[in-house]
Amino acid sequence: MSRGKVLIIVGDATETVDTLYPFYRLIEAGMQPVIAAPEKRRYQMVLHEVKPGWTITKEWEGYSIMADITFAEIKPEEYLGIFFSGGRAPEYIREDEDLIRITQWFFDNNKPCGSVCHGVEIPARADRVRGRKMATVAKCKFDLEVCGGIYVNEPSVVDGNLVSGRTFHDNGHFVKHWIALLEEEAKKR
């Protein structure tokens, strides 16, 4: 029996390792990951890496993942927490009014929020990073700071209910702290 449901936010071009590492860690912790997206359909994930000799990120097609629920269908009080995956998806889905509503609810109700890489673009757009310390990929430092957040160049940053890492390379450092917050939240139910 699941200890509770947890949202993972995706769209097309969500980064594969950013998404699947927390997905399987939730299962390992006895929780049910629920993939949420603009529409209930299969989404194409990607792989990102800065190759030797390159100064920008190269992108390859990764696995695909099926959305379990649409943003519009989400009743946030049914979930323990939320995770904002990286890749290019956040740039394209962050204007979704339902996603903004959901994001604000988790922050305003002090529920566990996890973010990696470009995931920061969603809570930044929802005006929930003001005064908050966060790690994110360096190229999103501007997006964080222009919205009032405080950039920290560390593999794991915990600021109250918000846990963040810079890229999937940091998964082994920050996801465990987010899982610990979710376990505490599950005990309250």
PDB file of C-alpha atoms in Angstrom:
ATOM      1  CA  MET A   1       0.000   0.000   0.000  1.00  0.00           C
ATOM      2  CA  SER A   2       1.297   3.449  -0.970  1.00  0.00           C
ATOM      3  CA  ARG A   3       2.273   5.929   1.743  1.00  0.00           C
ATOM      4  CA  GLY A   4       0.889   8.703  -0.477  1.00  0.00           C
ATOM      5  CA  LYS A   5       0.896  10.204  -3.949  1.00  0.00           C
ATOM      6  CA  VAL A   6       3.512  12.662  -5.211  1.00  0.00           C
ATOM      7  CA  LEU A   7       3.349  14.784  -8.375  1.00  0.00           C
ATOM      8  CA  ILE A   8       6.142  14.891 -10.955  1.00  0.00           C
ATOM      9  CA  ILE A   9       5.640  17.721 -13.454  1.00  0.00           C
ATOM     10  CA  VAL A  10       6.609  16.994 -17.079  1.00  0.00           C
ATOM     11  CA  GLY A  11       6.103  18.153 -20.657  1.00  0.00           C
ATOM     12  CA  ASP A  12       7.748  17.353 -23.969  1.00  0.00           C
ATOM     13  CA  ALA A  13      11.550  17.622 -23.692  1.00  0.00           C
ATOM     14  CA  THR A  14      11.594  16.901 -19.970  1.00  0.00           C
ATOM     15  CA  GLU A  15      15.072  15.622 -19.103  1.00  0.00           C
ATOM     16  CA  THR A  16      15.056  11.824 -18.673  1.00  0.00           C
ATOM     17  CA  VAL A  17      17.414  11.417 -15.695  1.00  0.00           C
ATOM     18  CA  ASP A  18      15.963  14.493 -13.953  1.00  0.00           C
ATOM     19  CA  THR A  19      12.574  12.734 -14.117  1.00  0.00           C
ATOM     20  CA  LEU A  20      13.217   9.009 -13.730  1.00  0.00           C
ATOM     21  CA  TYR A  21      15.613   9.200 -10.761  1.00  0.00           C
ATOM     22  CA  PRO A  22      13.022  10.789  -8.423  1.00  0.00           C
ATOM     23  CA  PHE A  23      10.269   8.630 -10.030  1.00  0.00           C
ATOM     24  CA  TYR A  24      11.984   5.392  -8.968  1.00  0.00           C
ATOM     25  CA  ARG A  25      13.183   6.805  -5.630  1.00  0.00           C
ATOM     26  CA  LEU A  26       9.526   7.532  -4.758  1.00  0.00           C
ATOM     27  CA  ILE A  27       8.569   3.931  -5.515  1.00  0.00           C
ATOM     28  CA  GLU A  28      11.518   2.708  -3.445  1.00  0.00           C
ATOM     29  CA  ALA A  29      10.248   4.863  -0.547  1.00  0.00           C
ATOM     30  CA  GLY A  30       6.764   3.343  -0.790  1.00  0.00           C
ATOM     31  CA  MET A  31       5.126   6.350  -2.436  1.00  0.00           C
ATOM     32  CA  GLN A  32       3.189   6.607  -5.690  1.00  0.00           C
ATOM     33  CA  PRO A  33       4.685   8.937  -8.320  1.00  0.00           C
ATOM     34  CA  VAL A  34       1.987  10.594 -10.436  1.00  0.00           C
ATOM     35  CA  ILE A  35       3.119  12.078 -13.737  1.00  0.00           C
ATOM     36  CA  ALA A  36       1.323  15.362 -14.412  1.00  0.00           C
ATOM     37  CA  ALA A  37       1.347  17.297 -17.694  1.00  0.00           C
ATOM     38  CA  PRO A  38      -0.783  19.690 -19.761  1.00  0.00           C
ATOM     39  CA  GLU A  39      -2.582  16.756 -21.457  1.00  0.00           C
ATOM     40  CA  LYS A  40      -3.026  13.065 -20.610  1.00  0.00           C
ATOM     41  CA  ARG A  41      -0.808  11.524 -23.305  1.00  0.00           C
ATOM     42  CA  ARG A  42       2.706  10.140 -23.850  1.00  0.00           C
ATOM     43  CA  TYR A  43       5.540  12.714 -23.599  1.00  0.00           C
ATOM     44  CA  GLN A  44       8.939  12.550 -25.247  1.00  0.00           C
ATOM     45  CA  MET A  45      11.805  12.999 -22.798  1.00  0.00           C
ATOM     46  CA  VAL A  46      15.349  14.029 -23.747  1.00  0.00           C
ATOM     47  CA  LEU A  47      18.910  13.493 -22.555  1.00  0.00           C
ATOM     48  CA  HIS A  48      21.122  16.516 -21.898  1.00  0.00           C
ATOM     49  CA  GLU A  49      24.890  16.630 -21.659  1.00  0.00           C
ATOM     50  CA  VAL A  50      27.624  19.179 -22.242  1.00  0.00           C
ATOM     51  CA  LYS A  51      30.027  17.130 -24.348  1.00  0.00           C
ATOM     52  CA  PRO A  52      33.791  17.647 -24.196  1.00  0.00           C
ATOM     53  CA  GLY A  53      34.677  20.559 -26.456  1.00  0.00           C
ATOM     54  CA  TRP A  54      31.132  21.964 -26.352  1.00  0.00           C
ATOM     55  CA  THR A  55      30.121  25.078 -24.440  1.00  0.00           C
ATOM     56  CA  ILE A  56      26.368  24.444 -24.646  1.00  0.00           C
ATOM     57  CA  THR A  57      24.121  21.494 -23.909  1.00  0.00           C
ATOM     58  CA  LYS A  58      23.664  18.800 -26.544  1.00  0.00           C
ATOM     59  CA  GLU A  59      20.261  17.100 -26.587  1.00  0.00           C
ATOM     60  CA  TRP A  60      19.285  13.561 -27.600  1.00  0.00           C
ATOM     61  CA  GLU A  61      15.913  11.843 -27.677  1.00  0.00           C
ATOM     62  CA  GLY A  62      15.355   9.867 -24.472  1.00  0.00           C
ATOM     63  CA  TYR A  63      12.622   7.571 -23.173  1.00  0.00           C
ATOM     64  CA  SER A  64       8.974   8.562 -23.258  1.00  0.00           C
ATOM     65  CA  ILE A  65       6.620   8.738 -20.311  1.00  0.00           C
ATOM     66  CA  MET A  66       2.828   8.635 -20.017  1.00  0.00           C
ATOM     67  CA  ALA A  67       1.044  11.376 -18.106  1.00  0.00           C
ATOM     68  CA  ASP A  68      -1.343  10.031 -15.462  1.00  0.00           C
ATOM     69  CA  ILE A  69      -3.213  13.289 -14.951  1.00  0.00           C
ATOM     70  CA  THR A  70      -3.596  16.753 -16.470  1.00  0.00           C
ATOM     71  CA  PHE A  71      -2.751  19.917 -14.563  1.00  0.00           C
ATOM     72  CA  ALA A  72      -6.437  20.907 -14.721  1.00  0.00           C
ATOM     73  CA  GLU A  73      -7.518  17.662 -13.001  1.00  0.00           C
ATOM     74  CA  ILE A  74      -5.157  17.977 -10.026  1.00  0.00           C
ATOM     75  CA  LYS A  75      -6.552  18.462  -6.542  1.00  0.00           C
ATOM     76  CA  PRO A  76      -3.291  19.363  -4.741  1.00  0.00           C
ATOM     77  CA  GLU A  77      -4.547  18.428  -1.273  1.00  0.00           C
ATOM     78  CA  GLU A  78      -4.520  14.765  -2.417  1.00  0.00           C
ATOM     79  CA  TYR A  79      -0.701  14.783  -2.793  1.00  0.00           C
ATOM     80  CA  LEU A  80       2.219  14.754  -0.362  1.00  0.00           C
ATOM     81  CA  GLY A  81       4.423  16.975  -2.523  1.00  0.00           C
ATOM     82  CA  ILE A  82       5.560  18.034  -5.968  1.00  0.00           C
ATOM     83  CA  PHE A  83       8.690  17.767  -8.132  1.00  0.00           C
ATOM     84  CA  PHE A  84       9.648  20.153 -10.953  1.00  0.00           C
ATOM     85  CA  SER A  85      11.770  18.217 -13.418  1.00  0.00           C
ATOM     86  CA  GLY A  86      14.257  19.877 -15.762  1.00  0.00           C
ATOM     87  CA  GLY A  87      14.897  19.858 -19.478  1.00  0.00           C
ATOM     88  CA  ARG A  88      13.291  22.343 -21.854  1.00  0.00           C
ATOM     89  CA  ALA A  89       9.712  21.514 -20.790  1.00  0.00           C
ATOM     90  CA  PRO A  90       9.426  24.081 -17.952  1.00  0.00           C
ATOM     91  CA  GLU A  91      10.018  26.913 -20.425  1.00  0.00           C
ATOM     92  CA  TYR A  92       6.982  25.791 -22.434  1.00  0.00           C
ATOM     93  CA  ILE A  93       4.557  24.741 -19.680  1.00  0.00           C
ATOM     94  CA  ARG A  94       5.208  27.450 -17.060  1.00  0.00           C
ATOM     95  CA  GLU A  95       2.434  29.702 -18.419  1.00  0.00           C
ATOM     96  CA  ASP A  96      -0.239  27.051 -17.773  1.00  0.00           C
ATOM     97  CA  GLU A  97      -2.710  28.657 -15.337  1.00  0.00           C
ATOM     98  CA  ASP A  98      -3.511  25.360 -13.619  1.00  0.00           C
ATOM     99  CA  LEU A  99       0.184  24.578 -13.148  1.00  0.00           C
ATOM    100  CA  ILE A 100       0.700  28.021 -11.591  1.00  0.00           C
ATOM    101  CA  ARG A 101      -2.301  27.427  -9.273  1.00  0.00           C
ATOM    102  CA  ILE A 102      -0.982  24.014  -8.209  1.00  0.00           C
ATOM    103  CA  THR A 103       2.569  25.296  -7.674  1.00  0.00           C
ATOM    104  CA  GLN A 104       1.376  28.184  -5.532  1.00  0.00           C
ATOM    105  CA  TRP A 105      -0.748  25.800  -3.433  1.00  0.00           C
ATOM    106  CA  PHE A 106       2.208  23.545  -2.553  1.00  0.00           C
ATOM    107  CA  PHE A 107       4.410  26.506  -1.600  1.00  0.00           C
ATOM    108  CA  ASP A 108       1.646  28.329   0.279  1.00  0.00           C
ATOM    109  CA  ASN A 109       0.757  25.197   2.252  1.00  0.00           C
ATOM    110  CA  ASN A 110       4.400  24.407   3.091  1.00  0.00           C
ATOM    111  CA  LYS A 111       4.344  20.997   1.328  1.00  0.00           C
ATOM    112  CA  PRO A 112       7.577  19.361   0.091  1.00  0.00           C
ATOM    113  CA  CYS A 113       8.699  20.874  -3.221  1.00  0.00           C
ATOM    114  CA  GLY A 114      11.635  19.509  -5.232  1.00  0.00           C
ATOM    115  CA  SER A 115      13.298  21.158  -8.228  1.00  0.00           C
ATOM    116  CA  VAL A 116      16.212  20.382 -10.509  1.00  0.00           C
ATOM    117  CA  CYS A 117      17.843  22.188 -13.397  1.00  0.00           C
ATOM    118  CA  HIS A 118      15.289  24.188 -15.459  1.00  0.00           C
ATOM    119  CA  GLY A 119      12.516  23.131 -13.044  1.00  0.00           C
ATOM    120  CA  VAL A 120      13.104  26.456 -11.278  1.00  0.00           C
ATOM    121  CA  GLU A 121      11.288  28.215 -14.127  1.00  0.00           C
ATOM    122  CA  ILE A 122       7.921  26.975 -12.844  1.00  0.00           C
ATOM    123  CA  PRO A 123       8.017  28.180  -9.195  1.00  0.00           C
ATOM    124  CA  ALA A 124       9.744  31.360 -10.448  1.00  0.00           C
ATOM    125  CA  ARG A 125       6.829  32.019 -12.840  1.00  0.00           C
ATOM    126  CA  ALA A 126       4.383  31.255 -10.014  1.00  0.00           C
ATOM    127  CA  ASP A 127       6.100  33.946  -7.892  1.00  0.00           C
ATOM    128  CA  ARG A 128       7.156  31.480  -5.188  1.00  0.00           C
ATOM    129  CA  VAL A 129      10.970  31.844  -5.202  1.00  0.00           C
ATOM    130  CA  ARG A 130      11.093  35.371  -3.776  1.00  0.00           C
ATOM    131  CA  GLY A 131      13.625  35.351  -0.917  1.00  0.00           C
ATOM    132  CA  ARG A 132      14.205  31.586  -1.285  1.00  0.00           C
ATOM    133  CA  LYS A 133      17.623  29.952  -1.671  1.00  0.00           C
ATOM    134  CA  MET A 134      17.817  27.504  -4.574  1.00  0.00           C
ATOM    135  CA  ALA A 135      20.245  25.520  -6.676  1.00  0.00           C
ATOM    136  CA  THR A 136      19.604  25.408 -10.405  1.00  0.00           C
ATOM    137  CA  VAL A 137      21.611  24.936 -13.573  1.00  0.00           C
ATOM    138  CA  ALA A 138      23.837  28.030 -13.908  1.00  0.00           C
ATOM    139  CA  LYS A 139      22.093  29.212 -17.081  1.00  0.00           C
ATOM    140  CA  CYS A 140      18.836  29.594 -15.072  1.00  0.00           C
ATOM    141  CA  LYS A 141      20.499  31.741 -12.392  1.00  0.00           C
ATOM    142  CA  PHE A 142      19.079  34.842 -14.083  1.00  0.00           C
ATOM    143  CA  ASP A 143      15.521  33.404 -14.151  1.00  0.00           C
ATOM    144  CA  LEU A 144      15.776  32.705 -10.419  1.00  0.00           C
ATOM    145  CA  GLU A 145      17.300  36.022  -9.430  1.00  0.00           C
ATOM    146  CA  VAL A 146      15.056  38.225 -11.589  1.00  0.00           C
ATOM    147  CA  CYS A 147      12.109  36.666  -9.723  1.00  0.00           C
ATOM    148  CA  GLY A 148      13.675  37.426  -6.327  1.00  0.00           C
ATOM    149  CA  GLY A 149      15.334  34.086  -5.565  1.00  0.00           C
ATOM    150  CA  ILE A 150      18.846  33.559  -4.221  1.00  0.00           C
ATOM    151  CA  TYR A 151      21.144  31.390  -6.376  1.00  0.00           C
ATOM    152  CA  VAL A 152      23.336  28.872  -4.557  1.00  0.00           C
ATOM    153  CA  ASN A 153      25.946  26.925  -6.539  1.00  0.00           C
ATOM    154  CA  GLU A 154      25.777  23.723  -4.458  1.00  0.00           C
ATOM    155  CA  PRO A 155      24.624  20.162  -5.280  1.00  0.00           C
ATOM    156  CA  SER A 156      21.865  20.274  -2.660  1.00  0.00           C
ATOM    157  CA  VAL A 157      20.024  23.242  -1.204  1.00  0.00           C
ATOM    158  CA  VAL A 158      17.289  22.888   1.413  1.00  0.00           C
ATOM    159  CA  ASP A 159      15.308  26.042   2.224  1.00  0.00           C
ATOM    160  CA  GLY A 160      12.355  25.043   4.391  1.00  0.00           C
ATOM    161  CA  ASN A 161       9.970  22.953   2.272  1.00  0.00           C
ATOM    162  CA  LEU A 162      12.005  23.571  -0.902  1.00  0.00           C
ATOM    163  CA  VAL A 163      14.781  21.176  -1.940  1.00  0.00           C
ATOM    164  CA  SER A 164      16.795  21.765  -5.115  1.00  0.00           C
ATOM    165  CA  GLY A 165      19.778  20.593  -7.137  1.00  0.00           C
ATOM    166  CA  ARG A 166      21.625  22.051 -10.119  1.00  0.00           C
ATOM    167  CA  THR A 167      21.406  19.194 -12.653  1.00  0.00           C
ATOM    168  CA  PHE A 168      20.839  15.422 -12.708  1.00  0.00           C
ATOM    169  CA  HIS A 169      24.470  15.071 -11.631  1.00  0.00           C
ATOM    170  CA  ASP A 170      23.246  16.276  -8.202  1.00  0.00           C
ATOM    171  CA  ASN A 171      20.416  13.698  -7.874  1.00  0.00           C
ATOM    172  CA  GLY A 172      22.436  11.633  -5.394  1.00  0.00           C
ATOM    173  CA  HIS A 173      22.851  14.713  -3.185  1.00  0.00           C
ATOM    174  CA  PHE A 174      19.459  16.452  -3.033  1.00  0.00           C
ATOM    175  CA  VAL A 175      16.670  13.941  -3.806  1.00  0.00           C
ATOM    176  CA  LYS A 176      17.179  12.153  -0.462  1.00  0.00           C
ATOM    177  CA  HIS A 177      16.404  15.395   1.395  1.00  0.00           C
ATOM    178  CA  TRP A 178      13.182  15.850  -0.598  1.00  0.00           C
ATOM    179  CA  ILE A 179      12.191  12.207   0.092  1.00  0.00           C
ATOM    180  CA  ALA A 180      12.817  12.812   3.823  1.00  0.00           C
ATOM    181  CA  LEU A 181      10.420  15.793   3.771  1.00  0.00           C
ATOM    182  CA  LEU A 182       7.821  13.649   1.979  1.00  0.00           C
ATOM    183  CA  GLU A 183       8.191  10.906   4.607  1.00  0.00           C
ATOM    184  CA  GLU A 184       7.566  13.489   7.339  1.00  0.00           C
ATOM    185  CA  GLU A 185       4.515  14.732   5.430  1.00  0.00           C
ATOM    186  CA  ALA A 186       3.197  11.150   5.107  1.00  0.00           C
ATOM    187  CA  LYS A 187       3.385  10.695   8.894  1.00  0.00           C
ATOM    188  CA  LYS A 188       1.033  13.666   9.351  1.00  0.00           C
ATOM    189  CA  ARG A 189      -1.755  11.909   7.406  1.00  0.00           C
TER     190      ARG A 189
END
